[in-house]
């Protein structure tokens, strides 16, 4: 069994609003699956359906090769650790006391709690009140709560939200390490940057629809590199180019295939724009993401 999560036509409609629209997810075993999309694109709603916290309007979910139903949910859930939306935890209790609640609820051993706290590097801070934790420590406590049961699947909703770069790096290292141990990790974010360096598979949502699912390399392969036209007269080049951005020494154009490139270059030449050089430059992954989710899409 290579996929830990699959969904077919997974859909959630709130009154007249389709929050999640016909999703076909495939989350492979032992990898970090980055679930990306702008705020409001349906990430949390999807994760809640995967955990059986919200009923789908239509479509189906398979976890560990087994259909998720009311009956199977109780059997499947113990293998899944999750953190949805805000990090959990009572502010007036210490980290350890919060873990104790999880321990009692799930009937875990003290060794499991110690191990989870050590994994997120909270051992030394475990006796501090959560109200005195930084956001990063709260996120890590949330991950420890999800980890304590030794899950084979972790579903984490925006665990890097609001963290500083060092905190993001810490969570990133942790999730990569867990995947290396064979735990499947599905992690969401609205910021590509936070996910990019840890996820080996990306699922990108926009308006409830999956607009891309595959490897980072696949994403690059499907994007059209930008075109930079070097010229001493960028104003004249802009006049011929339509949508273009002035850059040092010329103009930059996005989303032009071979035919459109030929047409633009010819227009400029006919208009007497001096062209020193025409070259392709790879977009940043952030640009590809913005194109997909914000500027109409290339796929
Ligand atoms: N309980 C709910 N009732 C009505 N609309 C909801 C509810 N939960 C989420 N939505 C709507 O569904 C859409 C997707 O929300 P959400 O899954 O939270 O997105 P994300 O996690 O990607 O920010 C949004 O338009 C949101 O307003
Ligand atoms: Mg959300």
Tab-separated table of C-alpha atoms and ligand atoms in Angstrom:
chain	number	residue	atom	x	y	z
A	1	UNK	CA	0.000	0.000	0.000
A	2	UNK	CA	1.730	3.169	-1.127
A	3	UNK	CA	-0.929	5.839	-0.472
A	4	UNK	CA	-1.904	6.538	3.113
A	5	UNK	CA	-4.672	8.989	2.206
A	6	UNK	CA	-6.720	8.975	-0.962
A	7	UNK	CA	-9.909	10.873	-1.632
A	8	UNK	CA	-12.281	10.737	-4.572
A	9	UNK	CA	-14.450	13.690	-5.448
A	10	UNK	CA	-14.254	14.952	-1.867
A	11	UNK	CA	-16.639	17.890	-1.574
A	12	UNK	CA	-17.939	20.103	1.212
A	13	UNK	CA	-20.694	22.592	0.628
A	14	UNK	CA	-21.712	25.025	3.403
A	15	UNK	CA	-25.186	26.241	2.521
A	16	UNK	CA	-24.505	27.616	-0.960
A	17	UNK	CA	-20.748	27.927	-0.644
A	18	UNK	CA	-18.549	25.137	-2.001
A	19	UNK	CA	-15.553	25.167	0.357
A	20	UNK	CA	-13.966	21.975	-1.014
A	21	UNK	CA	-14.668	20.988	-4.584
A	22	UNK	CA	-14.179	17.424	-5.890
A	23	UNK	CA	-10.742	16.784	-4.416
A	24	UNK	CA	-8.764	13.734	-5.486
A	25	UNK	CA	-5.950	13.646	-2.950
A	26	UNK	CA	-3.152	11.106	-2.957
A	27	UNK	CA	-0.841	11.286	0.041
A	28	UNK	CA	1.992	8.770	-0.323
A	29	UNK	CA	3.441	6.790	2.554
A	30	UNK	CA	6.397	8.126	4.536
A	31	UNK	CA	6.614	11.511	2.848
A	32	UNK	CA	5.921	15.093	3.805
A	33	UNK	CA	2.899	16.179	1.779
A	34	UNK	CA	2.634	19.963	1.607
A	35	UNK	CA	-0.975	21.108	1.381
A	36	UNK	CA	-0.901	24.645	0.102
A	37	UNK	CA	-3.414	27.326	-0.667
A	38	UNK	CA	-4.357	30.884	0.179
A	39	UNK	CA	-6.497	31.577	3.255
A	40	UNK	CA	-10.034	30.376	2.667
A	41	UNK	CA	-9.059	27.880	-0.031
A	42	UNK	CA	-10.391	24.899	1.937
A	43	UNK	CA	-7.334	23.395	3.656
A	44	UNK	CA	-8.752	23.179	7.187
A	45	UNK	CA	-12.114	21.931	5.954
A	46	UNK	CA	-10.373	19.157	3.994
A	47	UNK	CA	-8.287	18.135	6.996
A	48	UNK	CA	-11.353	18.087	9.229
A	49	UNK	CA	-13.076	15.754	6.781
A	50	UNK	CA	-10.010	13.470	6.740
A	51	UNK	CA	-10.279	13.213	10.521
A	52	UNK	CA	-14.012	12.642	10.482
A	53	UNK	CA	-14.614	15.939	12.316
A	54	UNK	CA	-16.788	17.245	9.476
A	55	UNK	CA	-18.988	15.139	7.228
A	56	UNK	CA	-18.291	15.482	3.498
A	57	UNK	CA	-21.230	16.610	1.371
A	58	UNK	CA	-20.101	14.028	-1.177
A	59	UNK	CA	-17.092	11.986	-2.166
A	60	UNK	CA	-15.086	9.364	-0.351
A	61	UNK	CA	-11.993	9.065	1.831
A	62	UNK	CA	-9.671	6.085	2.182
A	63	UNK	CA	-7.142	5.972	5.041
A	64	UNK	CA	-4.499	3.234	5.164
A	65	UNK	CA	-6.407	1.505	2.378
A	66	UNK	CA	-9.642	1.428	4.355
A	67	UNK	CA	-12.745	3.527	3.589
A	68	UNK	CA	-13.403	6.119	6.300
A	69	UNK	CA	-16.863	5.501	7.744
A	70	UNK	CA	-18.463	6.115	11.108
A	71	UNK	CA	-17.664	2.508	11.956
A	72	UNK	CA	-14.030	2.473	10.780
A	73	UNK	CA	-13.222	5.909	12.221
A	74	UNK	CA	-12.766	4.684	15.782
A	75	UNK	CA	-10.369	1.995	14.600
A	76	UNK	CA	-8.396	4.331	12.311
A	77	UNK	CA	-8.092	7.393	14.532
A	78	UNK	CA	-5.605	5.999	17.057
A	79	UNK	CA	-2.992	5.830	14.275
A	80	UNK	CA	-3.512	9.483	13.368
A	81	UNK	CA	-2.061	12.445	15.237
A	82	UNK	CA	-3.474	15.840	14.344
A	83	UNK	CA	-3.417	19.520	15.064
A	84	UNK	CA	-6.135	21.554	13.354
A	85	UNK	CA	-6.212	25.354	13.172
A	86	UNK	CA	-4.825	26.847	16.402
A	87	UNK	CA	-2.435	24.905	18.634
A	88	UNK	CA	-4.372	23.219	21.459
A	89	UNK	CA	-3.477	23.352	25.129
A	90	UNK	CA	-4.766	25.058	28.250
A	91	UNK	CA	-2.875	28.289	28.952
A	92	UNK	CA	-3.280	28.008	32.734
A	93	UNK	CA	-1.616	24.580	32.824
A	94	UNK	CA	1.990	23.651	32.197
A	95	UNK	CA	3.124	21.853	29.079
A	96	UNK	CA	3.536	18.689	31.099
A	97	UNK	CA	0.028	18.977	32.600
A	98	UNK	CA	-1.422	19.388	29.122
A	99	UNK	CA	0.442	16.285	28.024
A	100	UNK	CA	-0.885	14.492	31.099
A	101	UNK	CA	-4.440	15.147	29.900
A	102	UNK	CA	-3.566	13.622	26.526
A	103	UNK	CA	-1.915	10.696	28.325
A	104	UNK	CA	-5.025	9.971	30.396
A	105	UNK	CA	-7.384	10.439	27.457
A	106	UNK	CA	-5.471	8.070	25.194
A	107	UNK	CA	-4.164	5.789	27.912
A	108	UNK	CA	-0.527	6.380	26.992
A	109	UNK	CA	2.595	5.525	28.953
A	110	UNK	CA	4.762	8.132	30.682
A	111	UNK	CA	7.590	7.073	28.357
A	112	UNK	CA	5.463	8.065	25.335
A	113	UNK	CA	4.840	11.507	26.850
A	114	UNK	CA	8.525	11.981	27.680
A	115	UNK	CA	9.501	10.907	24.188
A	116	UNK	CA	7.024	13.271	22.511
A	117	UNK	CA	8.218	16.219	24.625
A	118	UNK	CA	11.836	15.377	23.846
A	119	UNK	CA	11.109	15.072	20.118
A	120	UNK	CA	9.793	18.657	19.992
A	121	UNK	CA	12.531	19.795	22.402
A	122	UNK	CA	10.236	20.912	25.189
A	123	UNK	CA	11.661	18.703	27.944
A	124	UNK	CA	13.319	21.623	29.706
A	125	UNK	CA	10.305	23.896	29.386
A	126	UNK	CA	7.665	21.316	30.265
A	127	UNK	CA	6.956	22.718	33.734
A	128	UNK	CA	6.330	26.270	32.533
A	129	UNK	CA	2.765	27.520	32.150
A	130	UNK	CA	1.638	27.414	28.529
A	131	UNK	CA	0.536	31.044	28.926
A	132	UNK	CA	4.235	31.888	29.193
A	133	UNK	CA	5.162	29.878	26.089
A	134	UNK	CA	6.150	31.598	22.870
A	135	UNK	CA	3.980	30.835	19.833
A	136	UNK	CA	6.685	28.483	18.590
A	137	UNK	CA	6.626	26.558	21.867
A	138	UNK	CA	2.814	26.353	21.718
A	139	UNK	CA	3.002	24.985	18.179
A	140	UNK	CA	5.615	22.454	19.316
A	141	UNK	CA	3.457	21.423	22.283
A	142	UNK	CA	0.586	20.899	19.827
A	143	UNK	CA	2.825	18.694	17.710
A	144	UNK	CA	3.905	16.788	20.849
A	145	UNK	CA	0.229	16.171	21.677
A	146	UNK	CA	-0.279	14.842	18.154
A	147	UNK	CA	2.858	12.707	18.365
A	148	UNK	CA	2.387	11.190	21.789
A	149	UNK	CA	0.271	8.293	20.513
A	150	UNK	CA	3.047	7.233	18.107
A	151	UNK	CA	0.913	7.834	15.036
A	152	UNK	CA	1.709	6.510	11.589
A	153	UNK	CA	0.020	9.576	10.064
A	154	UNK	CA	0.330	13.181	11.214
A	155	UNK	CA	-2.111	15.810	9.956
A	156	UNK	CA	-0.908	19.287	10.896
A	157	UNK	CA	-2.803	22.417	9.941
A	158	UNK	CA	-0.482	25.415	9.556
A	159	UNK	CA	2.000	24.369	12.272
A	160	UNK	CA	4.439	27.021	11.064
A	161	UNK	CA	1.870	29.843	11.154
A	162	UNK	CA	3.270	32.891	12.930
A	163	UNK	CA	6.676	31.368	13.629
A	164	UNK	CA	9.932	33.217	13.085
A	165	UNK	CA	12.434	31.754	10.612
A	166	UNK	CA	14.253	29.817	13.355
A	167	UNK	CA	10.968	28.332	14.579
A	168	UNK	CA	9.979	27.384	11.027
A	169	UNK	CA	13.354	25.756	10.525
A	170	UNK	CA	12.882	23.745	13.716
A	171	UNK	CA	9.431	22.450	12.696
A	172	UNK	CA	10.736	21.737	9.200
A	173	UNK	CA	13.644	19.687	10.546
A	174	UNK	CA	11.321	17.825	12.889
A	175	UNK	CA	8.793	16.888	10.183
A	176	UNK	CA	11.502	15.758	7.767
A	177	UNK	CA	12.975	13.610	10.543
A	178	UNK	CA	9.567	12.071	11.326
A	179	UNK	CA	8.991	11.247	7.651
A	180	UNK	CA	12.439	9.645	7.656
A	181	UNK	CA	11.183	7.396	10.451
A	182	UNK	CA	8.317	6.265	8.207
A	183	UNK	CA	5.590	8.582	9.520
A	184	UNK	CA	3.426	10.103	6.797
A	185	UNK	CA	3.088	13.843	7.358
A	186	UNK	CA	0.421	16.022	5.779
A	187	UNK	CA	1.120	19.654	6.576
A	188	UNK	CA	-0.755	22.720	5.386
A	189	UNK	CA	0.306	26.297	4.917
A	190	UNK	CA	-0.791	29.393	3.053
A	191	UNK	CA	2.863	30.266	2.496
A	192	UNK	CA	4.728	28.250	-0.047
A	193	UNK	CA	8.040	29.266	1.406
A	194	UNK	CA	7.297	27.524	4.695
A	195	UNK	CA	6.443	24.247	2.984
A	196	UNK	CA	8.706	24.226	0.004
A	197	UNK	CA	11.847	22.984	1.678
A	198	UNK	CA	10.218	20.173	3.637
A	199	UNK	CA	7.576	18.734	1.322
A	200	UNK	CA	8.426	16.176	-1.336
A	201	UNK	CA	4.872	16.260	-2.701
A	202	UNK	CA	2.744	19.367	-3.076
A	203	UNK	CA	-1.029	19.690	-3.316
A	204	UNK	CA	-2.133	23.211	-4.178
A	205	UNK	CA	-5.670	24.404	-3.530
A	206	UNK	CA	-7.361	27.506	-4.847
A	207	UNK	CA	-11.013	28.210	-4.180
A	208	UNK	CA	-11.559	24.657	-2.943
A	209	UNK	CA	-10.140	23.051	-6.082
A	210	UNK	CA	-6.885	21.179	-6.474
A	211	UNK	CA	-4.972	23.050	-9.103
A	212	UNK	CA	-1.779	21.055	-8.808
A	213	UNK	CA	-0.660	17.826	-7.191
A	214	UNK	CA	2.784	16.370	-7.694
A	215	UNK	CA	6.441	16.861	-6.980
A	216	UNK	CA	8.174	20.202	-6.780
A	217	UNK	CA	10.044	19.288	-9.975
A	218	UNK	CA	6.750	18.560	-11.779
A	219	UNK	CA	5.544	21.990	-10.739
A	220	UNK	CA	8.597	23.681	-12.200
A	221	UNK	CA	8.406	21.551	-15.342
A	222	UNK	CA	4.857	22.739	-16.005
A	223	UNK	CA	5.573	26.392	-15.484
A	224	UNK	CA	6.690	28.615	-18.324
A	225	UNK	CA	9.936	30.412	-17.462
A	226	UNK	CA	9.879	34.205	-17.642
A	227	UNK	CA	11.393	36.022	-20.582
A	228	UNK	CA	13.886	38.845	-20.077
A	229	UNK	CA	14.439	41.174	-23.001
A	230	UNK	CA	17.521	43.301	-22.608
A	231	UNK	CA	17.215	46.719	-24.216
A	232	UNK	CA	18.471	50.280	-23.643
A	233	UNK	CA	14.932	51.516	-24.350
A	234	UNK	CA	12.621	49.709	-21.891
A	235	UNK	CA	9.815	52.240	-22.405
A	236	UNK	CA	9.619	51.373	-26.105
A	237	UNK	CA	9.783	47.658	-25.268
A	238	UNK	CA	6.966	48.044	-22.721
A	239	UNK	CA	4.824	49.779	-25.317
A	240	UNK	CA	5.039	46.649	-27.494
A	241	UNK	CA	4.903	44.022	-24.790
A	242	UNK	CA	1.557	44.522	-23.105
A	243	UNK	CA	2.003	42.912	-19.683
A	244	UNK	CA	5.643	43.379	-18.760
A	245	UNK	CA	7.660	44.502	-15.770
A	246	UNK	CA	10.604	46.860	-16.142
A	247	UNK	CA	13.800	45.314	-14.769
A	248	UNK	CA	17.402	46.519	-14.714
A	249	UNK	CA	18.524	46.770	-18.343
A	250	UNK	CA	15.241	45.746	-19.919
A	251	UNK	CA	11.812	44.224	-19.380
A	252	UNK	CA	10.533	40.917	-17.979
A	253	UNK	CA	7.509	39.041	-19.332
A	254	UNK	CA	5.635	36.099	-17.777
A	255	UNK	CA	3.798	33.140	-19.225
A	256	UNK	CA	4.896	33.440	-22.861
A	257	UNK	CA	5.157	30.215	-24.858
A	258	UNK	CA	7.390	29.931	-27.933
A	259	UNK	CA	4.864	31.380	-30.387
A	260	UNK	CA	4.011	34.350	-28.178
A	261	UNK	CA	7.701	34.985	-27.600
A	262	UNK	CA	8.360	35.062	-31.349
A	263	UNK	CA	5.433	37.436	-31.865
A	264	UNK	CA	6.537	39.869	-29.151
A	265	UNK	CA	10.147	39.929	-30.331
A	266	UNK	CA	9.014	40.532	-33.895
A	267	UNK	CA	6.722	43.389	-32.816
A	268	UNK	CA	9.592	45.017	-30.970
A	269	UNK	CA	11.972	44.623	-33.897
A	270	UNK	CA	9.432	46.122	-36.317
A	271	UNK	CA	8.895	49.034	-33.914
A	272	UNK	CA	12.642	49.658	-33.904
A	273	UNK	CA	13.257	48.653	-30.258
A	274	UNK	CA	16.971	47.827	-29.908
A	275	UNK	CA	17.208	44.250	-28.556
A	276	UNK	CA	20.546	43.262	-27.051
A	277	UNK	CA	19.507	39.880	-25.684
A	278	UNK	CA	16.454	37.660	-25.159
A	279	UNK	CA	16.714	35.001	-22.450
A	280	UNK	CA	14.598	32.677	-20.334
A	281	UNK	CA	14.847	32.845	-16.551
A	282	UNK	CA	13.329	30.251	-14.233
A	283	UNK	CA	10.581	31.696	-12.067
A	284	UNK	CA	10.922	31.257	-8.336
A	285	UNK	CA	8.602	28.630	-6.899
A	286	UNK	CA	6.809	31.491	-5.164
A	287	UNK	CA	6.100	33.056	-8.575
A	288	UNK	CA	4.808	29.754	-9.915
A	289	UNK	CA	2.527	29.478	-6.895
A	290	UNK	CA	1.305	33.058	-7.331
A	291	UNK	CA	0.599	32.414	-10.990
A	292	UNK	CA	-1.384	29.322	-10.117
A	293	UNK	CA	-3.388	30.725	-7.254
A	294	UNK	CA	-3.564	34.411	-7.922
A	295	UNK	CA	-2.882	35.378	-11.478
A	296	UNK	CA	-5.111	33.058	-13.434
A	297	UNK	CA	-2.895	29.994	-13.577
A	298	UNK	CA	-0.638	28.422	-16.131
A	299	UNK	CA	-1.762	24.822	-15.927
B	1	LIG	N1	-18.341	25.961	9.481
B	1	LIG	C1	-18.367	26.709	8.366
B	1	LIG	N2	-19.511	27.274	7.924
B	1	LIG	C2	-19.559	27.996	6.796
B	1	LIG	N3	-18.486	28.252	6.029
B	1	LIG	C3	-17.304	27.743	6.403
B	1	LIG	C4	-17.177	26.941	7.598
B	1	LIG	N4	-15.876	26.562	7.712
B	1	LIG	C5	-15.226	27.098	6.660
B	1	LIG	N5	-16.074	27.793	5.877
B	1	LIG	C6	-15.725	28.487	4.620
B	1	LIG	O1	-15.119	27.543	3.752
B	1	LIG	C7	-14.041	28.120	3.054
B	1	LIG	C8	-12.776	27.336	3.329
B	1	LIG	O2	-12.387	27.544	4.670
B	1	LIG	P1	-11.141	26.812	5.315
B	1	LIG	O3	-11.240	25.355	5.054
B	1	LIG	O4	-11.062	27.251	6.723
B	1	LIG	O5	-9.940	27.412	4.457
B	1	LIG	P2	-8.374	27.479	4.814
B	1	LIG	O6	-8.106	26.541	5.927
B	1	LIG	O7	-7.706	27.100	3.520
B	1	LIG	O8	-8.071	28.907	5.175
B	1	LIG	C9	-13.972	29.568	3.485
B	1	LIG	O9	-14.669	30.340	2.542
B	1	LIG	C10	-14.674	29.559	4.818
B	1	LIG	O10	-15.256	30.803	5.067
B	2	LIG	MG1	-7.203	26.957	7.761
